[in-house]
Short mmCIF file of N, CA and C in Angstrom, two decimals:
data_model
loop_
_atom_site.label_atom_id
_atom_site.label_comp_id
_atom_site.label_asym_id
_atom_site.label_seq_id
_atom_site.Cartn_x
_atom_site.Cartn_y
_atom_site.Cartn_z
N UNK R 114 63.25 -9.75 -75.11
CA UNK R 114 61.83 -9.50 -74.99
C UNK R 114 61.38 -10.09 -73.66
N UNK R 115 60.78 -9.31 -72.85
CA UNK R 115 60.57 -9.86 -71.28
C UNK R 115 58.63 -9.16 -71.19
N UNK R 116 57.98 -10.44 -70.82
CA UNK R 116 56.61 -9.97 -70.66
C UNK R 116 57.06 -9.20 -69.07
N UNK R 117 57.53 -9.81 -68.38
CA UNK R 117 57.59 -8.77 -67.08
C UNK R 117 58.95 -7.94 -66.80
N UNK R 118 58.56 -6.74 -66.71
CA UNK R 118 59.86 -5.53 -66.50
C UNK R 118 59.90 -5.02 -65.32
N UNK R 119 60.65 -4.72 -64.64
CA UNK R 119 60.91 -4.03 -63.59
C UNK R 119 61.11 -2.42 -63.99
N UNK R 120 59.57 -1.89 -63.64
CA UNK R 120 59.74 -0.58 -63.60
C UNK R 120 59.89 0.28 -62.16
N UNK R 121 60.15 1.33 -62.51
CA UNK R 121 60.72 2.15 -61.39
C UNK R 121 59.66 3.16 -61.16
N UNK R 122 58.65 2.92 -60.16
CA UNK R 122 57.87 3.38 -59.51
C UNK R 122 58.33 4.99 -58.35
N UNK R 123 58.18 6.24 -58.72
CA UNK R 123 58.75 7.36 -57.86
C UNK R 123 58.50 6.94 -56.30
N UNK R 124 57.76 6.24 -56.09
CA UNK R 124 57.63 5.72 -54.73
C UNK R 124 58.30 4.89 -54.14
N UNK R 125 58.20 3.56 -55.01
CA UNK R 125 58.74 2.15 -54.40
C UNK R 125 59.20 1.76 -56.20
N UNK R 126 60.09 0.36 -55.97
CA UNK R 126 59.87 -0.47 -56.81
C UNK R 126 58.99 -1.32 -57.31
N UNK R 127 58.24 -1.65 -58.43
CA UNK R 127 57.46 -2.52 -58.58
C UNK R 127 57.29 -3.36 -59.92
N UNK R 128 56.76 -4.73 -60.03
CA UNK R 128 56.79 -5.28 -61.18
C UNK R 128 55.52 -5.16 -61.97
N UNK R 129 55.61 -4.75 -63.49
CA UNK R 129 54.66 -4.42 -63.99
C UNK R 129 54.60 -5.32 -65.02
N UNK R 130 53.18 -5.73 -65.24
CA UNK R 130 53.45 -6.58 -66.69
C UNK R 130 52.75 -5.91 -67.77
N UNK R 131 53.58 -6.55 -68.68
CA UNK R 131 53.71 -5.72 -70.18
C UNK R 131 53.13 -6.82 -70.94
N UNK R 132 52.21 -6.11 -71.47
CA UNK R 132 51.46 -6.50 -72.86
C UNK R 132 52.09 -6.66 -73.86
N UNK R 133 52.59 -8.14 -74.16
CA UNK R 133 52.97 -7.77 -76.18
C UNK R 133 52.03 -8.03 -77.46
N UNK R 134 52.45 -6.94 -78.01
CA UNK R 134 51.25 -7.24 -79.08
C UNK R 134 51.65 -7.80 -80.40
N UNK R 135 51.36 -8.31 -81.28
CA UNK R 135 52.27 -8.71 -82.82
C UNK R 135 52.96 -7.48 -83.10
N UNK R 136 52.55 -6.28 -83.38
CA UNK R 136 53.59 -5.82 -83.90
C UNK R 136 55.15 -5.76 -83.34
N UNK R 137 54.78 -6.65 -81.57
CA UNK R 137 56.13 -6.40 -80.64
C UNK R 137 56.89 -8.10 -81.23
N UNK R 138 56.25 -9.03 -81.18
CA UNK R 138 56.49 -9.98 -81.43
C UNK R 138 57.36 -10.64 -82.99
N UNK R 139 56.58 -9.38 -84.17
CA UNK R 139 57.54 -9.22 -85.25
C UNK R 139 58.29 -9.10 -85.11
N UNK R 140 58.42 -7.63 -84.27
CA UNK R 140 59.70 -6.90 -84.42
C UNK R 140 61.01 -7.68 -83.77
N UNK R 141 60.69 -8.24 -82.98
CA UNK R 141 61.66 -9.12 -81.99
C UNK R 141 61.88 -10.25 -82.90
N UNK R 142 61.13 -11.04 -83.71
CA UNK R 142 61.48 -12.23 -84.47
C UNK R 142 62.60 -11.43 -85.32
N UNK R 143 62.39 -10.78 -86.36
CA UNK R 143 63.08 -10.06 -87.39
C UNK R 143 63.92 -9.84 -86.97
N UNK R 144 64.49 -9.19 -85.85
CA UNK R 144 65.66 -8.54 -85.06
C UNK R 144 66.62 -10.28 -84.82
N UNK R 145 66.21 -11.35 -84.22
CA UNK R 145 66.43 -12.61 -84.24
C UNK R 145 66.86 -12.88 -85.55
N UNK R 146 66.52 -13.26 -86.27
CA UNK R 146 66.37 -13.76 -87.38
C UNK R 146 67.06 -12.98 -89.11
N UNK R 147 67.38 -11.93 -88.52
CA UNK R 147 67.23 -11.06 -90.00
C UNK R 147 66.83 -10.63 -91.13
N UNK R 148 65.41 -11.05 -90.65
CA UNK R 148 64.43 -11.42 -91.95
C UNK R 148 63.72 -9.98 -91.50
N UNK R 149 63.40 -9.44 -92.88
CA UNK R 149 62.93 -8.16 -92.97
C UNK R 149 61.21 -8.10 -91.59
N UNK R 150 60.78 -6.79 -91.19
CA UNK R 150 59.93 -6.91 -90.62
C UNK R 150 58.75 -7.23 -91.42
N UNK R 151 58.69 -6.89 -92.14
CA UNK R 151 57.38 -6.91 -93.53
C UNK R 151 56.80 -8.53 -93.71
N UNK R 152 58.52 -9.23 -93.69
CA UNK R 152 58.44 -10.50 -93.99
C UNK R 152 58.00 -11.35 -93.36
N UNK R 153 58.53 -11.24 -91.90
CA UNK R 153 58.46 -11.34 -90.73
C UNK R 153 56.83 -11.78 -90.49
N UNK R 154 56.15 -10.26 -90.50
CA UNK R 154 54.16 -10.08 -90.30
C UNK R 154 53.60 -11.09 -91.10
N UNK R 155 54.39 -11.61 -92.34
CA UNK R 155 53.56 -11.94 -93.01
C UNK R 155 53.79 -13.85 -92.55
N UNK R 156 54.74 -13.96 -91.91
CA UNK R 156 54.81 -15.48 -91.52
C UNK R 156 54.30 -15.37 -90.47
N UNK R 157 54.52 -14.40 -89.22
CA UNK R 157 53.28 -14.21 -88.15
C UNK R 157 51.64 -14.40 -88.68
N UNK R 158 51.36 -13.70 -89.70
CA UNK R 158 50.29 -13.73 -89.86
C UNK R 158 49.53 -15.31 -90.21
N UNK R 159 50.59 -16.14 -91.42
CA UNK R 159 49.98 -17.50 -92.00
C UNK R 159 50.28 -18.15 -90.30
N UNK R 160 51.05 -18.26 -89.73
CA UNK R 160 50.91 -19.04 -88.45
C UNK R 160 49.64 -18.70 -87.65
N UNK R 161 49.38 -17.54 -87.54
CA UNK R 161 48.00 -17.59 -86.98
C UNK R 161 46.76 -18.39 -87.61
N UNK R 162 46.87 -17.98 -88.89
CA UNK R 162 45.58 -18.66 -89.41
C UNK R 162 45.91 -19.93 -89.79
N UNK R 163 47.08 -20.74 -89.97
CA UNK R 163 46.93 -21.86 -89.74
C UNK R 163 46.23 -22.55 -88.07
N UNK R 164 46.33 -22.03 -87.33
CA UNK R 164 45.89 -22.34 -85.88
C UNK R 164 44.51 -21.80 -86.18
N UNK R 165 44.02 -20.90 -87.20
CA UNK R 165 42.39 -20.77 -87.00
C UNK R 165 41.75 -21.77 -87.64
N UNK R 166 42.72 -22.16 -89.11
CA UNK R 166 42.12 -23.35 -89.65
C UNK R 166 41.94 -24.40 -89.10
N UNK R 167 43.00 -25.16 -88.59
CA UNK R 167 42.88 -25.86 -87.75
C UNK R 167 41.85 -26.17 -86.52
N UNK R 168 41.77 -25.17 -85.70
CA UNK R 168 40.69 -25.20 -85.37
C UNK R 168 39.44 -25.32 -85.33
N UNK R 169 38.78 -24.28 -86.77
CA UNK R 169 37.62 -24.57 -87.22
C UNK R 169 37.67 -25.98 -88.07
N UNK R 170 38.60 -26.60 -88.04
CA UNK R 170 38.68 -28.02 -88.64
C UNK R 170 38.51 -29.21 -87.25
N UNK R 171 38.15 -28.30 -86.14
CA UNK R 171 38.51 -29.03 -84.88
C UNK R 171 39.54 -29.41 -84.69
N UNK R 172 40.71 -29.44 -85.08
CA UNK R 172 42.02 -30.10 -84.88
C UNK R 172 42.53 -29.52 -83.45
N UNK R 173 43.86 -29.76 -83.01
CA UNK R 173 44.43 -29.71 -82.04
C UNK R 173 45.56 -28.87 -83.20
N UNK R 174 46.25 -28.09 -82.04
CA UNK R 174 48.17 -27.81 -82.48
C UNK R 174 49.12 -27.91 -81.84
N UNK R 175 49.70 -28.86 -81.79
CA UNK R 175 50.85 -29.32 -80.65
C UNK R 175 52.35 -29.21 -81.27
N UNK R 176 53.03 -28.12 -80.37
CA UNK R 176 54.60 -27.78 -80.76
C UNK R 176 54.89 -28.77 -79.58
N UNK R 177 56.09 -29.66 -79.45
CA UNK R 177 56.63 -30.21 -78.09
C UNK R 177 57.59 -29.32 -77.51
N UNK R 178 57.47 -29.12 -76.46
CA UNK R 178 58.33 -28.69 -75.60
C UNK R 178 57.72 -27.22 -75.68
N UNK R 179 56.67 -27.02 -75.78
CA UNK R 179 56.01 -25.58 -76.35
C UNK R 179 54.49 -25.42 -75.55
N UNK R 180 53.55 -26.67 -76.30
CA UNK R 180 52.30 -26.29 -75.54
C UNK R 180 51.26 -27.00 -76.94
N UNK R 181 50.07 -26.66 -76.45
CA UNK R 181 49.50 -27.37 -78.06
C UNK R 181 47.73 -26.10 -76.94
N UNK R 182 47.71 -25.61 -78.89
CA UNK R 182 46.45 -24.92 -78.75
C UNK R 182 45.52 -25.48 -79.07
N UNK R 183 44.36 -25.64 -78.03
CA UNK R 183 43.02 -26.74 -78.34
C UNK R 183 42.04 -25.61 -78.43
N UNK R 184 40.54 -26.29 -78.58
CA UNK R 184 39.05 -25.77 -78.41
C UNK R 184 38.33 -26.41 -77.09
N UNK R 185 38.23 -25.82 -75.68
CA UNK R 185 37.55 -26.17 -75.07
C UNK R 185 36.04 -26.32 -75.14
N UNK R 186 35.28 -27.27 -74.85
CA UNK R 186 33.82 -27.38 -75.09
C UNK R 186 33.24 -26.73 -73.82
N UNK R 187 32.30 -25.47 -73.68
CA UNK R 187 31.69 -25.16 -72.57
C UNK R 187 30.13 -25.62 -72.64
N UNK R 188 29.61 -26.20 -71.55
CA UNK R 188 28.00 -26.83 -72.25
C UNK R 188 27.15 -25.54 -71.40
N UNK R 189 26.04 -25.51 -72.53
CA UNK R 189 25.01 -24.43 -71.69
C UNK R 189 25.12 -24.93 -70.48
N UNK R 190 24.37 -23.70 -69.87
CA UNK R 190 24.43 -23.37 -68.22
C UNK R 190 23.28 -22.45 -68.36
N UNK R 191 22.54 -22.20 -66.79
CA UNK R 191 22.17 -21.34 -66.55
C UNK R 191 22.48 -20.08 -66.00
N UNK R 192 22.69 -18.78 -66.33
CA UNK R 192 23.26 -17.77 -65.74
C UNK R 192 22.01 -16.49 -65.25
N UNK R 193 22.60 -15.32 -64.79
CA UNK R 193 21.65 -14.47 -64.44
C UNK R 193 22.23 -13.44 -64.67
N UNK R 194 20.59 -12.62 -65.14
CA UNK R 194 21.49 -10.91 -65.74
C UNK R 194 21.34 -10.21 -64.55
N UNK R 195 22.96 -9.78 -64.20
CA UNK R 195 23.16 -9.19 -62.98
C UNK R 195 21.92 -7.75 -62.77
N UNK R 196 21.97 -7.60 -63.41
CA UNK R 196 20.81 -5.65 -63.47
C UNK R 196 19.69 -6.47 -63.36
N UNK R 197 18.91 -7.31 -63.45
CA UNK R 197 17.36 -7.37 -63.45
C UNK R 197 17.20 -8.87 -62.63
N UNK R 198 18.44 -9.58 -62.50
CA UNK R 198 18.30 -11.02 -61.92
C UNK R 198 17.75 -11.54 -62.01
N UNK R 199 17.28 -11.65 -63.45
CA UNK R 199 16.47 -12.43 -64.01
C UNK R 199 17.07 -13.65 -64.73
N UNK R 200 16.78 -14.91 -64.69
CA UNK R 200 17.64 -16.10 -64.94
C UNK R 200 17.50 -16.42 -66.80
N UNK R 201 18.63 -16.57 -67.27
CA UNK R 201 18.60 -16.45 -68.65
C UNK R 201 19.53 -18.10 -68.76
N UNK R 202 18.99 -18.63 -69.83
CA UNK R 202 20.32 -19.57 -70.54
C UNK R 202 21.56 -19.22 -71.20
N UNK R 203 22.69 -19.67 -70.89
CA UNK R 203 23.40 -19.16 -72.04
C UNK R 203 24.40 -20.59 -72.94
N UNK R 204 24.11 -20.71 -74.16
CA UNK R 204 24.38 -21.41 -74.85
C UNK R 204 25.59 -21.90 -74.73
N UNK R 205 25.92 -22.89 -75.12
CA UNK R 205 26.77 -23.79 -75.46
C UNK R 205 27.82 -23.09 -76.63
N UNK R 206 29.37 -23.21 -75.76
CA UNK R 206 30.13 -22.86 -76.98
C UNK R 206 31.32 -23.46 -77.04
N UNK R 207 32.61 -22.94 -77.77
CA UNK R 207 33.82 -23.44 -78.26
C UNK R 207 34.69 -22.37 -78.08
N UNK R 208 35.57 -22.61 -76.35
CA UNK R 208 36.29 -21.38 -76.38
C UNK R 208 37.63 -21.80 -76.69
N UNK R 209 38.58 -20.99 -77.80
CA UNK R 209 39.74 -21.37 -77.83
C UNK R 209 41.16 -21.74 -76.71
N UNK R 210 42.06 -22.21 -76.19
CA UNK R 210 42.60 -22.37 -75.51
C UNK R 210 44.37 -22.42 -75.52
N UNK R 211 45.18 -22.52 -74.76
CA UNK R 211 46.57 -22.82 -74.68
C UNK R 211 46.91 -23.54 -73.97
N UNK R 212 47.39 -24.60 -73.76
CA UNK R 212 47.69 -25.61 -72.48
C UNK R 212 49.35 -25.40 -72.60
N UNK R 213 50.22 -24.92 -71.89
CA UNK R 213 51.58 -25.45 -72.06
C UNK R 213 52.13 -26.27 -71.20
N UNK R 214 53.40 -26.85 -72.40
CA UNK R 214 53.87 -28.15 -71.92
C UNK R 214 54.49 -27.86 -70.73
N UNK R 215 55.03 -29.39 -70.10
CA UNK R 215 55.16 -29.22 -68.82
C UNK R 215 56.76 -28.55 -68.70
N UNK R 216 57.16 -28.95 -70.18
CA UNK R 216 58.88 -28.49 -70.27
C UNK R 216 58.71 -26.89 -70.56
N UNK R 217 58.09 -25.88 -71.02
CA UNK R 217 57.58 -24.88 -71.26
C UNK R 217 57.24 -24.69 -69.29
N UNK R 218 56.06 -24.99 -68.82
CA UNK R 218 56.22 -24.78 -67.28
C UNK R 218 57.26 -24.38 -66.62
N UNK R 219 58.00 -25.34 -66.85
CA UNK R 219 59.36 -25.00 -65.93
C UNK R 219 60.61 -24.85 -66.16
N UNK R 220 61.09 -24.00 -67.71
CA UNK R 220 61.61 -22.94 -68.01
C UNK R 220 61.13 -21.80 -67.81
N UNK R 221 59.76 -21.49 -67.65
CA UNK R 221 59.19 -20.01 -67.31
C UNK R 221 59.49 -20.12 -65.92
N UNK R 222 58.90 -21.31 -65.00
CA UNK R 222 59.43 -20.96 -63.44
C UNK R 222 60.72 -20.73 -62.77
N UNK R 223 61.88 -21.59 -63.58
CA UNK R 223 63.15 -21.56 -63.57
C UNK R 223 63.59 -19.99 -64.30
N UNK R 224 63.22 -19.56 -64.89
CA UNK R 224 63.42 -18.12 -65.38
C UNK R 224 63.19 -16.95 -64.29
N UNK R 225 62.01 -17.33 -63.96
CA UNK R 225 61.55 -16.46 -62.95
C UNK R 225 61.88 -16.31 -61.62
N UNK R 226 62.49 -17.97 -61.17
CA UNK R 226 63.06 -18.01 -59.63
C UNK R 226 64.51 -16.85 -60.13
N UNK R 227 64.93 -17.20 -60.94
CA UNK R 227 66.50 -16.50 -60.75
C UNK R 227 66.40 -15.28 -60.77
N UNK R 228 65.10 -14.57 -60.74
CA UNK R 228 65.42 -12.98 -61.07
C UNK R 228 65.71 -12.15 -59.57
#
């Protein structure tokens, strides 16, 4: 499973990046693993919502050597609506996040120098 592929452009070569979506991410665990795909979605799925619980519990989720998913705090600000430029507030929120570890860093860079 490679987020970036080398596709073959009729012109030139070029690198394109590829979107994975869960159903790509099942399918690749299951294929790993031998655990049916069905089975698979459905442990994809409780791992997600353990990370939503968590969250709305404020918690942190930290895998080592992986990354740990937090809630960044953004504080109101003032912004402007581009069409009328007229100056509006916009509230205060809780955007979800990914920080990865630094050992995660540099297996993706070390992956990527060798290509």
């Amino acid at each position: 499973m490679t987020v970036l592929s080398a596709k073959k452009n009729d012109e030139e070569d070029e690198e394109k990046e590829v979107n994975l979506r869960k159903k790509d991410i099942v399918k690749a665990i299951a294929e790993k693993t031998g655990i049916s795909q069905k089975d698979t979605d459905t442990v994809v799925k409780a791992f997600l919502q353990s990370i939503e619980e968590a969250w709305a519990e404020g918690n942190r989720v930290s895998f080592i050597n992986f990354g740990t998913f937090k809630l960044m705090e953004r504080k109101a600000r003032m912004g402007r609506n581009p069409k009328t430029g007229e100056s509006l507030e916009i509230a205060a929120s809780l955007s979800p996040t990914f920080a990865a570890s630094k050992a995660l860093r540099s297996r993706i860079n070390d992956q990527l120098s060798s290509r």
